Amino acid sequence: MTLLPRRFFFLLLIMSSGASIAGQSFWKDVTPESKLSPDQVTSIQFSNEITSIRYFEANEQALREFLALVPHELSGDDSYTIQLPMPDGSQTRYSIVESPIMEAGLVGKYPEIKSYLVDGIDDPGAFGRVDMSPKGFRGMIYTSQGRIFIDPDWQNPTIQRYLSHKSSGDADSSGFQCSANQLVSNRTYTPVHSFGTQNRIAGNLITYRLAVSATQEYVLAPNVNSNGAGNELSDALAEINTAINRVNVIYQRDLGIRLVLVANNDFIIDVDGTSDLVGFNNNGLAMLSVNQGWIDSKIMSINYDIGHVFTTGGGGVASIQAVCNDLIKAQGVTGLPDPTGETFYIDFVAHEIGHQFGAEHTFNGTTDSCLFNRSLSATTFEPGSGSTIMAYAGICGAENVQNSADATFHAGSISQINNFVAGAGNCNTLIPIAPANADPVAIAGPPRTIPLGTSFQLQGSGTDSNPGDTLSYQWDQMDAGTATSSTTLGDDFGDNALFRSYPPQPTGDRDFPALGTQVADGPIDLSEALPCTSRIVNFRLTVRDNKSGQATDDISLTVDGASGPFRITSFNTAQTIFTTSPFIFNWDVANTNTGAVSCASVDVDLLTFSADHKTYAVTQLLSNVVNNGNQIITLPDNSNSNARFRVSCNSNYFYDISDADLTIQNSGGGGAGTFDTTGNTTFFNTNGQVFATSSTCVAAPIATGGGSGGIDGPWLLFLLSLPYWARLRQQFI
């Protein structure tokens, strides 16, 4: 008889039982009863980057055989289904297609290194990228529960054990410094209020040929060379592939850009310490020109669009608007002593490549590292250290908004990159997306005049002509003004950013300050400060389809200095309210019923929270009643121990919530019940760390000079410490 190969039998298994059934055998939960805490993680790579983690064992051979059969994204064939392990011990179904980020010539030399695109089935809005190599299976996936990572536990390589973990968003970025090498002759400044004009290339995947070199120190780093002696080149290339695969998740979602490693990328990885890169591992500034010459000499300038180098030095530097410019397009450096993991990929590599695509720093603080690297142009959109990719989360001392960057670009950064890509950075290749993917439409809402010192909610929305697309929403303030310090963060200078950015959310409604911050009964978050001066506050809504399409819409709010704060004046202390009797509810109109605001009527609602304040429901008590400061209220005969009142203008965005949890006691009779608490999820600032003890509205005097600094010579270099954590700034004019 004729013996058929094992691969053929595996194909028959998939055809007969479905890829999802085959996928069930890939993972075995080795901790079925409980999650592991971060201090139980044996792999040092992840010890400070996670909140929840689970160990799985993989049938790696079966997984490799399955992935070898997955169709290419451009083949037109139906995607396969795979189950992936989640940190809670579950396995979730995803559609999967092969999606290479290496040119065909490099794939041919290293067929064991592959990349894939996954989209959620059980979790329809989920998406991400995974890869397989001799280093194992790796993945970064955006889910409804947050950003999920799947990585090998390299401390136990023989048993094929994997870590499925959730990003904490609070990894440590300390020790890193970015020095943006900004050639003014190569930059086009855009006034902040003109950032609405975006030369966006829609309907196509914008691809760039990327050359990533590596120093020998990087190649030999323990978590890079995880397979040991004899595997240095393949391990380094696999690690570079993983890094760029994860960077591509963000760049494709936010910008429609995909970076593809060039065919001869293996020529520029220094395995034996004989390259031009030797001696510059810890000198990022000098490495700029060295890397440019090294890549040009090894693979020729005509064969790549953007170049970068990975090191183990403690910093990053990149020339701004370098992509496509033959003189500087390889001038990008990123290094950490452990150049792997979420912090390296997202906070640092994505950041430095962002500079090469024209994006500048977005933080507005001046404390610690923020002092010497604040942008000199109109891009200081984020309070304090900021929290997006082009900000400085974690390295600005008392102005740190959080310890590491969220994996998202600020709307201002997206505008800068879109404009650059459509202009000087147009050496790309456009690949039509099949099936066609139309950009969504964003609707931010009409402009309004609001009182000062008063919370408000913007209610954005979006539409998409592509069936099945799941939209996400991100609100960003677009005001770049007077710099803040550790003592003035949270002050309103009349032109500065007051509200931090948050990652994309499944709804377009955004409370300012974040609702979770308002009801947390703790210190006030200084990165979410209410406007306290007569001014204009500008916001941008970015709607993403989480494939490659995005759209924006802007809204301006006029803050009226003659009205506000609009405040509830009763029930601001913890107390019990009985449903058996009506009562008088009071609020301070604060001139909001006349003048520029002219809010004639309000709505009064009862918010009933779950015990942990993470979900709540809304019960409307009064609708469209006169804005006169008092009304008589009768409550439904239900109970709740975490309730608050809200009064809001029914023709505007502003509102107030009472200051303390109230206990609602029902009558105890036959019609008595319990208020629902499950209607909505609160928007918590879970990473915030810049706090004050009160919510005093602070209108600060506007300092002369605007706090944006200046330069006294052809270039300015600050050198504060050595060696690899040197804090550098280079500014050429």
XYZ file of C-alpha atoms in Angstrom:
733
model
C 0.000 0.000 0.000
C 1.042 3.614 -0.493
C 1.799 5.546 2.689
C 0.536 9.125 2.670
C 2.644 11.774 4.394
C 1.660 12.992 7.863
C 0.987 16.517 6.494
C -1.713 15.067 4.229
C -3.432 13.340 7.127
C -3.318 16.596 9.083
C -4.981 18.376 6.151
C -7.702 15.726 6.038
C -8.283 16.246 9.772
C -8.818 19.961 9.288
C -11.042 19.506 6.236
C -13.228 16.967 8.010
C -13.444 18.421 11.496
C -12.711 22.110 11.045
C -9.635 24.159 11.983
C -11.191 25.249 15.255
C -11.489 21.631 16.392
C -7.854 20.987 15.510
C -6.948 24.130 17.436
C -8.389 22.762 20.651
C -5.461 20.377 21.023
C -2.740 23.048 20.780
C -2.988 24.384 24.348
C -3.250 22.785 27.751
C -3.947 24.939 30.794
C -1.428 23.935 33.449
C -3.030 26.091 36.158
C -6.744 25.325 35.815
C -7.687 26.386 39.342
C -6.093 29.797 39.719
C -4.306 32.553 37.877
C -0.671 33.264 38.555
C 0.351 36.573 40.061
C 3.169 38.645 38.512
C 5.627 37.607 41.228
C 5.185 33.972 40.188
C 6.442 34.622 36.663
C 9.751 32.887 35.987
C 10.545 34.779 32.799
C 12.208 38.059 33.829
C 11.048 39.621 30.584
C 7.488 40.079 31.774
C 7.769 40.558 35.524
C 6.753 44.229 35.621
C 4.434 44.373 32.620
C 1.433 42.275 33.587
C -1.675 42.241 35.734
C -2.907 38.677 35.151
C -1.118 35.695 33.710
C -1.720 32.048 32.920
C 0.632 29.222 32.045
C -0.200 26.947 29.110
C 1.622 24.035 27.558
C 1.562 23.881 23.771
C 1.549 21.005 21.334
C 4.046 22.933 19.278
C 4.463 20.346 16.539
C 0.733 20.227 15.840
C 0.561 24.023 15.999
C 3.358 24.397 13.452
C 1.701 21.914 11.096
C -1.601 23.733 11.375
C -0.036 27.150 10.726
C 1.767 25.808 7.661
C -1.651 25.269 6.040
C -3.171 28.649 6.884
C -4.003 30.575 3.656
C -2.253 33.805 2.655
C -4.243 36.996 3.232
C -4.199 37.808 -0.512
C -5.050 34.299 -1.716
C -8.796 34.826 -1.680
C -9.235 31.582 0.254
C -11.314 31.434 3.409
C -9.461 32.048 6.615
C -8.909 29.260 9.113
C -10.026 29.277 12.723
C -7.682 28.953 15.666
C -8.274 28.973 19.388
C -5.889 31.096 21.430
C -5.339 30.897 25.202
C -6.477 33.805 27.351
C -5.148 34.837 30.801
C -8.400 33.737 32.449
C -7.826 30.139 31.312
C -10.331 30.227 28.452
C -9.605 29.644 24.777
C -11.103 32.105 22.312
C -11.701 31.579 18.601
C -10.031 33.772 15.976
C -9.940 33.688 12.196
C -6.346 33.533 10.983
C -4.539 34.204 7.696
C -0.846 34.320 6.890
C 0.271 37.953 6.692
C 4.016 38.186 6.014
C 6.016 41.194 7.153
C 9.147 39.985 5.350
C 9.853 40.400 1.651
C 9.684 37.196 -0.393
C 13.464 36.937 -0.595
C 13.772 36.907 3.195
C 10.869 34.470 3.576
C 12.615 32.124 1.154
C 15.764 32.104 3.280
C 13.939 31.773 6.606
C 10.686 29.878 5.924
C 10.452 28.920 9.595
C 9.685 32.566 10.540
C 6.079 33.447 9.734
C 3.547 36.113 10.696
C -0.239 35.985 10.821
C -3.232 38.273 11.187
C -6.037 37.285 13.575
C -9.574 38.639 13.976
C -11.967 37.797 16.773
C -14.914 35.436 16.291
C -16.107 34.976 19.865
C -14.980 38.559 20.575
C -15.926 40.297 17.284
C -13.964 43.495 17.904
C -10.734 41.680 18.778
C -7.774 41.792 16.394
C -4.026 41.381 16.431
C -0.972 39.694 14.983
C 0.844 36.487 15.896
C 4.037 34.866 14.657
C 5.807 31.515 14.722
C 9.554 30.930 14.603
C 12.211 28.693 16.175
C 11.699 30.898 19.262
C 8.117 29.689 19.478
C 4.648 31.174 19.081
C 4.147 34.851 19.936
C 1.096 37.094 19.815
C -0.298 40.546 20.661
C -4.074 40.833 20.502
C -6.460 43.682 21.300
C -9.567 42.288 22.972
C -12.621 43.628 24.767
C -10.752 42.864 27.997
C -7.570 44.732 27.063
C -4.296 43.986 25.308
C -3.353 40.286 25.527
C 0.106 38.798 24.954
C 1.110 35.190 24.302
C 4.820 34.446 24.693
C 7.087 31.491 25.425
C 8.315 31.000 28.965
C 11.969 30.906 28.001
C 12.997 29.801 31.466
C 11.349 26.448 30.713
C 11.961 25.932 26.959
C 12.050 22.133 27.014
C 8.424 21.727 28.119
C 7.038 24.214 25.561
C 5.363 26.298 28.238
C 3.730 29.584 27.314
C 2.549 32.688 29.134
C -0.782 34.244 28.284
C -0.861 37.596 30.011
C -2.698 40.876 30.021
C -0.867 44.150 29.685
C -0.816 46.209 32.849
C -0.304 49.444 30.962
C 2.048 50.245 33.815
C 5.381 48.751 32.773
C 8.478 50.659 33.828
C 9.889 53.030 31.201
C 12.501 54.583 33.488
C 16.043 54.626 32.199
C 15.022 55.334 28.626
C 15.618 58.612 26.854
C 14.562 59.699 23.389
C 16.556 62.366 21.569
C 14.685 63.506 18.488
C 17.165 64.669 15.850
C 15.042 67.357 14.254
C 16.222 68.771 10.944
C 14.221 71.955 10.606
C 14.902 72.170 6.880
C 13.152 68.820 6.535
C 10.036 69.711 8.535
C 6.781 71.465 7.841
C 5.066 72.962 10.868
C 1.299 72.931 11.005
C -0.591 75.320 13.301
C -2.562 73.401 15.881
C -5.967 74.499 14.650
C -5.075 73.411 11.104
C -4.420 69.835 12.168
C -7.904 68.942 10.944
C -6.615 68.830 7.377
C -5.222 65.352 6.815
C -3.878 64.115 3.489
C -5.035 60.610 4.281
C -4.517 57.792 1.772
C -7.668 55.691 2.123
C -8.619 52.266 0.823
C -5.053 50.999 0.581
C -2.468 49.369 2.774
C 0.558 51.686 2.753
C 3.700 49.527 2.811
C 7.292 50.565 3.439
C 10.437 48.469 3.069
C 12.108 48.427 6.467
C 15.750 47.538 7.136
C 16.464 46.744 10.809
C 20.107 46.251 11.704
C 21.311 44.967 15.057
C 24.468 45.270 17.113
C 26.223 42.170 18.394
C 25.184 43.142 21.915
C 21.553 42.925 20.801
C 22.117 39.595 19.061
C 23.639 38.055 22.201
C 21.090 39.464 24.684
C 19.678 36.486 26.631
C 16.037 36.982 25.661
C 17.009 37.529 22.022
C 19.353 34.540 21.673
C 17.013 32.248 23.584
C 18.054 29.148 21.614
C 21.725 29.597 22.464
C 24.971 29.219 20.513
C 24.639 28.440 16.844
C 21.238 30.111 16.541
C 22.284 33.745 16.875
C 21.240 34.955 13.429
C 17.903 33.132 13.214
C 17.017 34.086 16.805
C 17.841 37.755 16.200
C 15.841 37.837 12.968
C 12.921 36.083 14.667
C 12.980 38.608 17.512
C 13.123 41.517 15.054
C 10.181 39.960 13.211
C 8.194 39.771 16.459
C 9.015 43.384 17.332
C 7.917 44.721 13.941
C 4.902 42.397 13.853
C 3.651 44.009 17.057
C 4.527 47.525 15.918
C 2.519 46.800 12.767
C -0.618 46.104 14.807
C -0.600 49.751 15.884
C 0.663 51.291 12.660
C -1.884 49.466 10.522
C -4.789 50.197 12.882
C -3.975 53.894 13.409
C -2.319 54.813 10.115
C -2.957 52.105 7.515
C 0.822 51.527 7.384
C 2.608 48.171 7.260
C 6.373 47.816 7.629
C 7.950 44.925 5.689
C 11.478 43.673 6.433
C 13.703 43.805 3.359
C 14.967 40.718 1.518
C 18.546 41.096 2.740
C 17.804 42.117 6.307
C 19.994 39.227 7.482
C 23.003 41.015 5.931
C 22.822 43.848 8.502
C 22.631 41.818 11.737
C 26.033 41.764 13.438
C 26.491 38.214 14.714
C 30.279 38.109 15.050
C 31.157 41.685 16.055
C 32.837 42.690 12.805
C 30.385 45.324 11.535
C 30.649 49.090 11.385
C 28.275 49.150 14.385
C 30.975 47.904 16.777
C 31.751 50.435 19.504
C 28.523 52.418 19.093
C 26.031 50.219 20.964
C 25.814 52.717 23.846
C 26.146 55.891 21.767
C 22.850 56.452 20.020
C 23.730 59.905 18.744
C 26.872 58.709 16.959
C 25.021 55.603 15.798
C 22.732 57.692 13.581
C 25.314 58.279 10.860
C 27.045 54.944 11.487
C 23.846 52.990 10.886
C 23.072 55.042 7.791
C 26.428 54.130 6.279
C 26.266 50.493 7.429
C 22.868 49.753 5.888
C 23.658 51.631 2.683
C 26.905 49.693 2.264
C 25.364 46.273 2.876
C 22.042 46.380 1.047
C 22.201 49.644 -0.991
C 20.003 52.683 -0.481
C 17.707 51.824 -3.377
C 16.526 48.663 -1.629
C 14.845 50.164 1.454
C 12.627 53.088 2.490
C 13.337 53.315 6.230
C 16.137 51.936 8.379
C 16.563 51.403 12.102
C 19.008 49.724 14.470
C 18.351 47.723 17.636
C 20.910 47.936 20.444
C 21.133 47.259 24.177
C 21.927 50.884 25.001
C 19.450 52.692 27.228
C 18.008 55.230 24.857
C 16.613 56.134 21.494
C 17.254 58.786 18.894
C 15.811 59.346 15.450
C 15.765 61.946 12.728
C 12.322 63.421 12.189
C 10.757 63.043 8.724
C 13.556 60.683 7.742
C 11.575 58.091 5.773
C 12.283 58.216 2.017
C 15.118 60.739 2.469
C 18.224 58.947 1.192
C 20.514 61.055 3.386
C 18.888 60.193 6.737
C 16.349 57.392 6.225
C 18.340 54.886 8.344
C 18.831 57.342 11.214
C 16.753 55.632 13.875
C 18.081 53.919 17.014
C 16.330 52.058 19.849
C 18.008 50.237 22.706
C 17.355 48.778 26.150
C 19.485 46.424 28.249
C 16.692 43.869 27.687
C 15.510 44.743 24.171
C 12.400 42.557 24.241
C 8.887 42.708 25.609
C 6.033 45.163 25.589
C 7.983 48.176 26.830
C 10.677 47.844 24.176
C 8.287 47.167 21.287
C 5.595 49.731 22.061
C 7.053 52.516 24.222
C 10.364 52.711 22.394
C 10.507 51.107 18.925
C 7.085 52.418 17.876
C 8.035 55.821 19.346
C 11.335 56.198 17.479
C 9.877 54.962 14.188
C 7.104 57.512 14.758
C 9.746 60.243 14.720
C 11.090 58.913 11.424
C 7.555 59.232 10.030
C 7.354 62.868 11.140
C 5.646 62.680 14.524
C 7.019 64.852 17.309
C 6.724 64.641 21.083
C 3.248 65.304 22.436
C 3.845 65.848 26.169
C 3.490 69.306 27.748
C 5.356 68.753 31.019
C 8.795 70.091 31.923
C 9.802 67.871 34.830
C 12.802 65.502 34.693
C 13.215 64.112 31.159
C 10.285 66.182 29.911
C 12.296 69.361 30.496
C 14.905 68.724 27.826
C 12.862 66.996 25.154
C 9.631 68.980 24.952
C 8.640 69.697 21.369
C 9.400 73.187 20.093
C 6.442 73.087 17.718
C 2.683 72.986 18.200
C 2.349 69.345 19.267
C 2.347 69.512 23.088
C -1.182 68.119 23.283
C -0.909 65.964 26.406
C -0.813 67.035 30.077
C 2.346 66.210 31.993
C 4.251 63.233 30.618
C 1.379 62.233 28.383
C 0.357 58.631 27.790
C 0.390 57.943 24.030
C 3.220 56.547 21.931
C 4.860 59.901 21.139
C 4.642 61.087 24.760
C 7.035 60.412 27.659
C 5.024 58.259 30.067
C 7.112 57.125 33.009
C 10.162 59.376 32.687
C 8.878 62.789 33.763
C 9.053 62.476 37.535
C 6.215 64.185 39.366
C 4.419 64.858 36.074
C 4.138 61.192 35.088
C 0.584 60.464 34.036
C 1.373 56.730 34.037
C 4.461 54.539 33.942
C 4.377 53.406 30.313
C 2.737 54.355 27.046
C -0.641 53.165 25.870
C -0.402 51.451 22.491
C -2.069 54.238 20.576
C -1.128 57.417 18.741
C -2.576 60.779 19.727
C -4.756 62.321 17.042
C -2.135 65.040 16.544
C 0.525 62.419 15.834
C -1.782 60.682 13.366
C -2.262 63.987 11.538
C 1.479 64.630 11.365
C 2.212 61.157 10.025
C -0.690 61.179 7.538
C 0.453 64.516 6.123
C 4.059 63.346 5.890
C 3.153 60.044 4.220
C 1.133 61.881 1.585
C 3.995 64.331 1.013
C 7.730 63.798 1.463
C 7.208 60.273 2.773
C 5.494 59.001 -0.353
C 8.069 56.390 -1.418
C 5.614 53.712 -0.343
C 3.805 50.974 -2.198
C 0.027 51.005 -2.063
C -1.679 47.643 -1.871
C -5.459 47.708 -2.449
C -7.215 46.055 0.442
C -9.319 43.069 -0.510
C -12.129 42.966 0.197
C -12.307 46.732 -0.151
C -12.188 48.563 3.153
C -13.814 51.981 3.223
C -12.824 54.434 5.919
C -15.455 54.981 8.625
C -17.153 58.322 9.197
C -16.647 60.183 12.495
C -19.228 62.521 14.052
C -18.008 64.574 17.016
C -21.166 66.636 17.532
C -21.911 70.369 17.331
C -19.941 73.060 19.200
C -21.340 74.353 22.459
C -20.642 76.966 25.143
C -20.152 75.451 28.602
C -19.650 76.925 32.089
C -16.217 76.845 33.674
C -15.297 74.352 36.370
C -18.009 71.910 35.283
C -17.865 68.308 34.075
C -19.118 67.499 30.579
C -19.659 64.545 28.303
C -18.895 64.497 24.575
C -21.066 62.084 22.621
C -19.300 60.974 19.477
C -20.472 58.423 16.964
C -19.346 56.756 13.789
C -20.624 54.838 10.808
C -18.984 52.315 8.507
C -20.159 50.975 5.154
C -18.252 47.706 5.588
C -20.447 44.992 7.108
C -19.002 43.485 10.236
C -16.534 46.239 11.081
C -16.364 46.986 14.799
C -15.567 50.635 15.444
C -13.574 52.102 18.311
C -13.427 55.697 19.511
C -10.699 57.909 20.946
C -11.082 61.501 22.145
C -7.981 63.733 22.244
C -7.603 67.357 23.260
C -5.924 69.354 20.497
C -4.597 72.359 22.432
C -0.850 72.888 22.572
C 0.018 75.806 24.815
C 1.831 76.940 27.929
C 4.092 74.333 29.485
C 3.370 72.968 32.949
C 5.648 71.887 35.778
C 5.372 69.613 38.786
C 3.686 72.462 40.672
C 1.389 73.692 37.898
C 0.150 70.440 36.342
C -3.629 70.675 36.417
C -3.659 74.472 36.225
C -5.540 76.157 33.392
C -3.332 78.734 31.625
C -6.037 79.430 29.057
C -4.288 77.642 26.192
C -2.804 74.383 27.510
C -4.014 70.793 27.392
C -6.117 69.813 30.413
C -7.271 66.287 29.553
C -5.166 63.216 28.952
C -5.692 60.736 26.137
C -7.092 57.241 26.692
C -6.824 54.188 24.399
C -9.640 53.565 21.882
C -12.942 52.597 23.487
C -16.005 50.720 22.197
C -18.248 53.759 22.674
C -17.998 57.356 21.506
C -19.207 58.799 24.813
C -16.382 60.304 26.883
C -16.780 61.998 30.250
C -14.441 64.843 31.189
C -12.997 64.097 33.706
C -13.247 60.335 33.255
C -16.331 59.087 35.090
C -14.404 56.559 37.134
C -12.159 59.348 38.376
C -15.173 61.435 39.355
C -16.745 58.724 41.518
C -13.581 57.137 42.928
C -13.780 59.079 46.222
C -10.020 59.497 46.075
C -7.530 62.183 45.108
C -8.163 64.300 42.037
C -6.361 63.290 38.836
C -4.347 66.309 37.657
C -4.212 64.979 34.110
C -7.991 65.475 33.927
C -8.463 69.116 34.985
C -11.599 71.152 34.390
C -11.271 74.380 32.364
C -11.265 77.375 34.691
C -10.745 80.322 32.333
C -12.644 81.897 29.486
C -11.150 79.970 26.582
C -11.681 77.600 23.679
C -11.112 73.887 24.303
C -10.547 71.851 21.128
C -11.122 68.101 20.826
C -10.758 65.534 18.084
C -12.666 62.269 17.800
C -10.798 59.501 15.984
C -12.897 56.564 14.821
C -11.020 53.393 13.840
C -12.352 50.296 12.107
C -9.442 48.307 13.626
C -8.340 47.118 10.189
C -6.652 50.022 8.411
C -9.310 52.697 8.207
C -9.835 55.706 10.420
C -11.648 59.017 10.339
C -11.655 62.148 12.471
C -14.010 64.950 13.377
C -13.322 68.023 15.501
C -15.361 69.918 18.045
C -14.662 73.193 19.864
C -16.137 74.110 23.226
C -16.258 77.720 24.362
C -15.795 78.076 28.111
C -17.845 80.963 29.488
C -16.042 82.666 32.347
C -19.256 84.364 33.510
C -20.994 81.096 34.420
C -20.190 78.048 36.510
C -19.282 75.986 38.299
C -22.641 74.258 37.824
C -22.990 72.104 40.981
C -25.340 69.882 42.945
C -25.628 71.412 46.406
C -27.587 68.695 48.225
C -26.795 65.054 48.975
C -23.037 65.582 48.728
C -22.304 63.573 51.869
C -22.923 59.890 52.533
C -26.447 59.369 53.873
C -29.507 57.167 53.607
C -32.502 58.274 51.565
C -35.897 56.599 51.957
C -38.103 56.055 48.936
C -41.295 56.557 50.942
C -41.216 60.369 50.914
C -40.554 63.017 48.254
C -37.709 65.463 48.880
C -36.253 68.701 47.534
C -33.223 68.370 45.246
C -31.000 71.471 44.892
C -28.244 72.622 42.546
C -26.385 75.878 41.880
C -27.464 77.238 38.500
C -24.395 79.528 38.482
C -25.679 81.774 35.640
C -26.012 78.825 33.251
C -29.666 79.680 32.536
C -28.797 83.022 30.906
C -26.066 84.644 28.847
C -23.745 82.683 26.607
C -24.707 79.271 28.009
C -28.476 79.783 28.248
C -29.440 76.306 29.395
C -33.191 76.586 29.956
C -33.913 73.083 31.212
C -32.184 70.110 32.835
C -32.586 66.390 33.400
C -32.110 64.725 36.782
C -30.970 61.091 36.906
C -30.111 58.549 39.554
C -26.923 56.594 38.885
C -26.861 53.244 40.688
C -23.434 51.629 40.860
C -22.244 48.128 41.559
C -20.247 47.688 44.766
C -16.927 48.072 42.920
C -18.198 51.120 40.977
C -17.302 49.452 37.663
C -20.820 49.171 36.274
C -23.867 51.344 36.714
C -27.355 51.981 35.439
C -29.252 55.206 34.859
C -32.773 55.883 36.086
C -34.257 59.145 34.840
C -36.088 60.980 37.614
C -36.946 64.268 35.899
C -36.821 65.302 32.261
C -36.760 68.750 30.715
C -37.514 70.631 33.932
C -36.660 74.293 34.339
C -33.059 75.093 35.269
C -33.965 77.017 38.418
C -31.901 75.243 41.066
C -34.493 73.086 42.846
C -37.048 70.391 42.142
C -39.127 67.943 44.155
C -38.141 64.320 43.547
C -39.822 61.024 44.358
C -37.718 57.902 43.977
C -38.901 54.534 42.646
C -39.337 51.996 45.433
C -36.004 50.245 44.909
C -32.841 49.994 46.997
C -29.137 50.519 46.279
C -26.158 51.288 48.507
C -23.972 53.020 45.876
C -26.174 55.660 44.295
C -25.518 59.204 43.136
C -27.561 61.966 41.571
C -26.714 63.624 38.283
C -28.132 66.857 36.933
C -27.350 67.707 33.319
C -28.317 70.356 30.823
C -30.577 68.611 28.329
C -29.449 70.799 25.415
C -25.727 70.848 26.189
C -22.850 68.615 27.298
C -22.317 69.736 30.901
C -23.494 68.099 34.109
C -22.625 67.467 37.751
C -22.672 64.302 39.874
C -23.171 64.360 43.632
C -19.998 63.872 45.640
C -20.669 60.784 47.791
C -22.348 57.399 47.629
C -25.906 57.363 48.901
C -27.873 54.465 50.328
C -31.359 54.234 48.853
C -33.692 52.366 51.208
C -36.934 51.021 49.776
C -40.186 50.626 51.692
C -39.763 46.927 52.205
C -43.289 46.391 50.876
C -44.487 44.004 48.202
C -43.596 46.372 45.344
C -40.087 47.074 46.585
C -37.104 45.989 44.518
C -33.447 46.708 43.773
C -32.032 49.203 41.273
C -30.128 47.775 38.330
C -26.353 48.328 38.230
C -25.386 46.682 34.927
C -26.343 49.134 32.215
C -22.963 50.756 31.591
C -19.284 50.299 32.333
C -17.504 53.181 34.015
C -14.480 54.705 32.318
C -11.797 54.441 34.977
C -8.372 56.021 35.046
C -6.725 52.820 36.246
C -3.170 53.956 35.556
C -3.276 57.542 36.773
C -0.720 58.589 39.330
C -0.642 62.397 39.276
C -3.015 63.436 42.036
C -4.104 66.374 44.140
C -6.168 66.301 47.309
C -8.903 68.665 46.176
C -10.725 69.685 43.022
C -10.153 73.421 43.322
C -10.516 75.077 39.947
C -7.189 76.772 39.273
C -6.925 79.518 36.681
C -3.215 80.182 36.392
C -1.637 83.399 35.078
C -0.311 82.941 31.572
C 3.467 83.158 31.662
C 5.215 85.310 29.097
C 7.035 83.339 26.454
C 4.544 80.483 26.595
C 6.953 78.089 28.230
C 8.032 76.569 24.941
C 11.666 77.476 25.279
C 14.134 78.405 22.596
C 17.617 77.748 21.250
C 20.718 79.891 21.319
C 22.917 78.440 18.595
C 23.059 76.156 15.562
C 22.290 73.223 17.804
C 21.803 72.515 21.460
C 22.877 69.333 23.208
C 22.084 68.586 26.810
C 24.210 65.807 28.301
C 23.151 65.134 31.885
C 24.432 61.646 32.663
C 26.403 58.778 31.199
C 26.743 56.202 29.796
C 23.788 54.438 28.122
C 21.051 56.268 30.002
C 22.446 59.596 28.824
C 19.749 62.215 28.531
C 20.209 63.842 25.190
C 18.549 66.381 23.103
C 19.775 67.518 19.721
C 18.187 70.365 17.847
C 19.538 71.461 14.478
C 18.484 74.636 12.753
